[in-house]
mmCIF file of C-alpha atoms in Angstrom:
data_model
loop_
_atom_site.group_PDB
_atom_site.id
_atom_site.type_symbol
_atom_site.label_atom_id
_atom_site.label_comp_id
_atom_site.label_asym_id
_atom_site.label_seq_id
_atom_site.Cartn_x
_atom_site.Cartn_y
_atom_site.Cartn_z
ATOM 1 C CA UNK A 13 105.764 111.732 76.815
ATOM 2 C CA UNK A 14 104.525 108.420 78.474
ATOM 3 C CA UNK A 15 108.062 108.416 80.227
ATOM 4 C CA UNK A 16 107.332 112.090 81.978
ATOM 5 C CA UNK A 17 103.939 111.560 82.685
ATOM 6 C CA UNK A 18 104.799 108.038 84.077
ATOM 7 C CA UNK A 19 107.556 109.570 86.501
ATOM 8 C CA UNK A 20 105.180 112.577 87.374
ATOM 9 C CA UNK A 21 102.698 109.515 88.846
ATOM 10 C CA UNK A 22 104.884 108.212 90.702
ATOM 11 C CA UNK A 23 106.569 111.165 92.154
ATOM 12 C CA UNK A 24 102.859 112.260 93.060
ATOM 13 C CA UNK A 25 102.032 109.480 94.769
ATOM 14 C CA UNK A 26 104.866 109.400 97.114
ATOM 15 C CA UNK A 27 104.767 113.114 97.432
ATOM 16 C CA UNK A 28 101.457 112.536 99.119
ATOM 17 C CA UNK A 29 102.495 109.539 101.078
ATOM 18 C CA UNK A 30 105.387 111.324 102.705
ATOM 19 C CA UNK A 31 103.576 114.730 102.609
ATOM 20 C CA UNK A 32 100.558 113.368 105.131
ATOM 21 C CA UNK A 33 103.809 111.403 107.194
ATOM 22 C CA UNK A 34 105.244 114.497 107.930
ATOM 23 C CA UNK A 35 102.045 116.415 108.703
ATOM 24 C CA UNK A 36 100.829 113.624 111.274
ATOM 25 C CA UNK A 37 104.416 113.507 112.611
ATOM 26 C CA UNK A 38 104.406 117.422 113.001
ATOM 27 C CA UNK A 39 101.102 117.091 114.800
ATOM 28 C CA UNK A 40 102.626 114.251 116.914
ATOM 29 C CA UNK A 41 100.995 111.356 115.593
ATOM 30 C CA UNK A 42 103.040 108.332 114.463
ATOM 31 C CA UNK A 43 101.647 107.149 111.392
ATOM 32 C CA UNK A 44 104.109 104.396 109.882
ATOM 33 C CA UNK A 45 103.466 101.681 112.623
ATOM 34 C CA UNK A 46 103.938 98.556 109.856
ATOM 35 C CA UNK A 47 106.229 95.994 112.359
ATOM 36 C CA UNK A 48 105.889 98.118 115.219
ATOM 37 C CA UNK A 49 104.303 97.744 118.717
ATOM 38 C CA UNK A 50 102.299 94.555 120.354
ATOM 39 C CA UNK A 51 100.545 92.492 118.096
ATOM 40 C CA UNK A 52 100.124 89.260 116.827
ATOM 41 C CA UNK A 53 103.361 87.151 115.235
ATOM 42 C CA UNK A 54 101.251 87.020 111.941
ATOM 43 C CA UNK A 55 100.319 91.011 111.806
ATOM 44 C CA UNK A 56 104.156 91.668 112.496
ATOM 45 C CA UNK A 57 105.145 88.888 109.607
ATOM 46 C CA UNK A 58 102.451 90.823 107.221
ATOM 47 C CA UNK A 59 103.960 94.568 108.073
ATOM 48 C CA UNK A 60 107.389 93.837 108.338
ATOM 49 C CA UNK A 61 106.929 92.372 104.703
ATOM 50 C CA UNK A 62 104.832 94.733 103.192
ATOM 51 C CA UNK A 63 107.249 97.499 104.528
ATOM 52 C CA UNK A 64 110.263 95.954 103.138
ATOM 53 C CA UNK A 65 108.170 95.382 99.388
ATOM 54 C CA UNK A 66 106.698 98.689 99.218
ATOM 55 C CA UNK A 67 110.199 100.128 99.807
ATOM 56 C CA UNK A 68 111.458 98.088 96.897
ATOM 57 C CA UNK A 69 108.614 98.366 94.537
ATOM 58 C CA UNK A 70 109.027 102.125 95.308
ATOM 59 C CA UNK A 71 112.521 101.732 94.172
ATOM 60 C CA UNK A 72 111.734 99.399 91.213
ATOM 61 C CA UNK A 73 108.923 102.300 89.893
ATOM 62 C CA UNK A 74 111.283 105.052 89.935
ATOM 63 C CA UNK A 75 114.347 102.922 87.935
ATOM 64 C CA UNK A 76 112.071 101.749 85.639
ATOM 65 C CA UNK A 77 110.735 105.024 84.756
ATOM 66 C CA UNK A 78 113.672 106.720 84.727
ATOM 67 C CA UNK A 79 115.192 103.879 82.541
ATOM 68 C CA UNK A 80 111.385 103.686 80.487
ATOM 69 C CA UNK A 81 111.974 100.083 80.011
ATOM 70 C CA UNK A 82 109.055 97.952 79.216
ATOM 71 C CA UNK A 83 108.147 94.821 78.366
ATOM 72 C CA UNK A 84 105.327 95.876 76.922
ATOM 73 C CA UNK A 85 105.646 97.889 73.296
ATOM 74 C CA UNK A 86 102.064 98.647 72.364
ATOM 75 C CA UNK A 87 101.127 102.667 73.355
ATOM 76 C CA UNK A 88 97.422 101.911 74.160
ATOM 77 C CA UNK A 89 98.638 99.090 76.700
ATOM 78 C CA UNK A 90 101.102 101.559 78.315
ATOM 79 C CA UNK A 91 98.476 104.541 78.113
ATOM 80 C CA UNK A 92 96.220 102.081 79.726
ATOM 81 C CA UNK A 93 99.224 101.800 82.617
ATOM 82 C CA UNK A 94 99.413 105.496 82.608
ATOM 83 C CA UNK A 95 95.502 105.711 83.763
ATOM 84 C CA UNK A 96 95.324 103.376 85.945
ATOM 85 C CA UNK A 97 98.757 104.544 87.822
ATOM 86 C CA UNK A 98 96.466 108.432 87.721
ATOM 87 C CA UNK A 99 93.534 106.828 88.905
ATOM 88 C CA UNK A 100 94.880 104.810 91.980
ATOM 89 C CA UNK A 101 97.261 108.080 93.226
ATOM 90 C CA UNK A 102 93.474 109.936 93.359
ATOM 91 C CA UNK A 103 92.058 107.033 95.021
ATOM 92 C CA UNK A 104 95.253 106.749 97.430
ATOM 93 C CA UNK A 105 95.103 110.860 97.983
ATOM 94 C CA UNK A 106 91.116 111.428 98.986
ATOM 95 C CA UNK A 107 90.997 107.837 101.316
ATOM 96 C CA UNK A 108 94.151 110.207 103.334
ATOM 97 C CA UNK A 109 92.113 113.132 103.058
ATOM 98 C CA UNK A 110 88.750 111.680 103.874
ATOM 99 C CA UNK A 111 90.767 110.151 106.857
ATOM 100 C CA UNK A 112 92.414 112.783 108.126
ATOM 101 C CA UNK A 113 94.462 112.186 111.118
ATOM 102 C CA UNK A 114 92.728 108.636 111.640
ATOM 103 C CA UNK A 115 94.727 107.473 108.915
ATOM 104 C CA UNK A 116 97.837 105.294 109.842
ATOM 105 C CA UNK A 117 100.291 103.017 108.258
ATOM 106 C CA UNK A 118 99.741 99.076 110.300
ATOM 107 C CA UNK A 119 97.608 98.805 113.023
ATOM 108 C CA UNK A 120 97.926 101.380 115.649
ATOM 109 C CA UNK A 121 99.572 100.170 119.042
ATOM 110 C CA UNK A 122 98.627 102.506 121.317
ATOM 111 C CA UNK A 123 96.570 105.062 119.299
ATOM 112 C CA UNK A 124 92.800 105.326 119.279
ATOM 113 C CA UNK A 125 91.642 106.856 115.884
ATOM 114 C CA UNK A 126 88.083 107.184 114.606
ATOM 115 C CA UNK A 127 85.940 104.787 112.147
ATOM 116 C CA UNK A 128 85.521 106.852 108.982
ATOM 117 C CA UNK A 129 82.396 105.635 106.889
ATOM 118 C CA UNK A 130 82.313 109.135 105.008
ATOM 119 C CA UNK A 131 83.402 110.051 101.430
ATOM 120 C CA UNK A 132 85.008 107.319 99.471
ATOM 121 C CA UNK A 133 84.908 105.238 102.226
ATOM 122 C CA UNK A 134 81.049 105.091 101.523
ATOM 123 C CA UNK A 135 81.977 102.880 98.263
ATOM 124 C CA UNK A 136 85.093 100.990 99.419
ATOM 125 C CA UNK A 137 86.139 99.710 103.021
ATOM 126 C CA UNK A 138 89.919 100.188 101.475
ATOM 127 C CA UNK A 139 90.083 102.891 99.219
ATOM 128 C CA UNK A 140 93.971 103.758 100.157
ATOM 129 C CA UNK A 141 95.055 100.133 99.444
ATOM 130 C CA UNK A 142 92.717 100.097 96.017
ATOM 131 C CA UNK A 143 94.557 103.327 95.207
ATOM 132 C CA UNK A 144 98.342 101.544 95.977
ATOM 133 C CA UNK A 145 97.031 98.348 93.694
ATOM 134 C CA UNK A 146 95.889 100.631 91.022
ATOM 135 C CA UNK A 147 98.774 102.460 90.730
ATOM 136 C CA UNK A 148 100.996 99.104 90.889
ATOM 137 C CA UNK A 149 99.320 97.444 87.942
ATOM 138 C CA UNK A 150 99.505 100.388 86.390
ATOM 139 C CA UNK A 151 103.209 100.903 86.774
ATOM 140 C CA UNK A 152 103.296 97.068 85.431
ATOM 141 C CA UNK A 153 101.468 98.000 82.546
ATOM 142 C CA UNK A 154 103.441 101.554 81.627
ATOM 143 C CA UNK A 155 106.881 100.232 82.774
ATOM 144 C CA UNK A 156 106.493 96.432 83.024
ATOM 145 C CA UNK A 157 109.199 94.009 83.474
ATOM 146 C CA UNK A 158 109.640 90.967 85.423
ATOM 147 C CA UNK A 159 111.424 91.993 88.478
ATOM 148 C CA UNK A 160 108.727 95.027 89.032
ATOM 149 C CA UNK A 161 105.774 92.585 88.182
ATOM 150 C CA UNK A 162 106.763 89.914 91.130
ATOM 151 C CA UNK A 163 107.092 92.706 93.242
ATOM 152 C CA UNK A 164 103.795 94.429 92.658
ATOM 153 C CA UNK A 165 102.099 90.566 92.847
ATOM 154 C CA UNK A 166 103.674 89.661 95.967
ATOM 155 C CA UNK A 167 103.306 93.917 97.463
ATOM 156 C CA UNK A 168 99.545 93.294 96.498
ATOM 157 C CA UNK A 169 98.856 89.810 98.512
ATOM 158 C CA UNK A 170 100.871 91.744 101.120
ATOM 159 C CA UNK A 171 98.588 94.205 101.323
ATOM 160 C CA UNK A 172 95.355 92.093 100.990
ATOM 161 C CA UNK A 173 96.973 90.076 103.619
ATOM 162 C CA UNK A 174 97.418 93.231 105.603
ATOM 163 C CA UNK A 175 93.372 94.368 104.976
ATOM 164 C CA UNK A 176 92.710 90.796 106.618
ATOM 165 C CA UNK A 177 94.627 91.801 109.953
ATOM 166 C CA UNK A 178 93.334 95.254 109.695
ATOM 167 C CA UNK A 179 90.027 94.210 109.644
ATOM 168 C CA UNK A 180 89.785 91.539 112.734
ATOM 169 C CA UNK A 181 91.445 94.905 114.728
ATOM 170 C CA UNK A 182 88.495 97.270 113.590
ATOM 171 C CA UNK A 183 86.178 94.114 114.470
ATOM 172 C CA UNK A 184 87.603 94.052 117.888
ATOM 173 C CA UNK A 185 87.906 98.172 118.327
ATOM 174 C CA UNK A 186 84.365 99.345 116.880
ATOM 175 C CA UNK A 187 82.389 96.009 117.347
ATOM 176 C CA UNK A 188 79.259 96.369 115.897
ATOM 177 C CA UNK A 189 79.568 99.306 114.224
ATOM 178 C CA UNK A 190 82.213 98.322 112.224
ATOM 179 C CA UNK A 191 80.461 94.584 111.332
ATOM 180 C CA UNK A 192 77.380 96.835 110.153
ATOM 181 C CA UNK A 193 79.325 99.119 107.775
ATOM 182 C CA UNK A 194 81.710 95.729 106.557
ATOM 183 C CA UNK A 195 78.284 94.654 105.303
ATOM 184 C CA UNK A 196 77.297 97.454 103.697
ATOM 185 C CA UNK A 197 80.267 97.883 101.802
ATOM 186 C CA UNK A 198 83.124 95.820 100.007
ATOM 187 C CA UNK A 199 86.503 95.043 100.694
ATOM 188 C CA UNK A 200 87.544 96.668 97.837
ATOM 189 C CA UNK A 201 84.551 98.908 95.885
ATOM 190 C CA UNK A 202 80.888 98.811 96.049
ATOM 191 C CA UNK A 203 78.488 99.766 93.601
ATOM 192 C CA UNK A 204 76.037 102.437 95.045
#
């Protein structure tokens, strides 16, 4: 049972990613712009690695499921896994919602999107990203072993790494605005 509902998570949350790709891309909007476009050496470093290790830990979730190896034995450890992997593909689902078609992949090139402060984003400055680390660690914890835990530690500094660039961009984009709301909420949650 932990097995299906394990690859069910997964399969969700990449369902969604790919399902809001294709409906920006229908729309004309390009929203996987990780290593693309002008912009600093470091930001293109930062994308072009956390492209190439959410691609693998993608790859690592769905063998591991479908194998249900893990290195941990315990059922309330790998329940635990199961929650948090539920709980981080809702986060990762209403942040692309509550974005809408502001929501993009890297740092936009060219595009000019709209600071959303509304919904979830009210609590947490990076909701989608929380959702991907939830789900990561929770993976770890439902199908653990060593070759998916270095990749969801080292996809997870990628991506806080990636929240750093992102954030001098919306410094320099929405100026004050943007410094205001950073204030008011965290990184990564804030409690009400």
């Amino acid at each position: 049972m932990i097995q299906l509902i394990g690859i069910i998570e997964v399969i969700l949350f990449y369902a969604a990613y790919f399902y809001k790709l294709l409906n920006q891309k229908r729309k004309g909007i390009k929203t996987n712009q990780l290593g693309k476009g002008n912009k600093s050496r470091k930001a293109f470093i930062v994308e072009s690695l956390l492209k190439i290790s959410t691609v693998l830990i993608a790859a690592i979730m769905f063998i591991s499921a479908l194998l249900n190896v893990s290195m941990f034995t315990g059922q309330p450890i790998r329940l635990t896994g199961l929650v948090l992997s539920g709980l981080g593909t809702c986060l990762f689902i209403i942040a692309m919602a509550t974005m809408r078609d502001s929501w993009r992949a890297g740092i936009p090139d060219k595009d000019k999107t709209e600071m959303v402060t509304s919904g979830i984003y009210k609590v947490s400055r990076n909701p989608a990203f929380l959702g991907f680390d939830l789900t990561y660690i929770g993976a770890c914890l439902t199908f653990g072993n060593m070759v998916m835990l270095v990749a969801a530690v080292f996809t997870i500094i990628m991506m806080h790494l990636q929240i750093l660039e992102e954030e001098k961009y919306l410094e320099s984009t929405f100026g004050g605005s943007y410094t205001a709301y950073k204030k008011k909420v965290g990184r990564y949650f804030s409690f009400l």
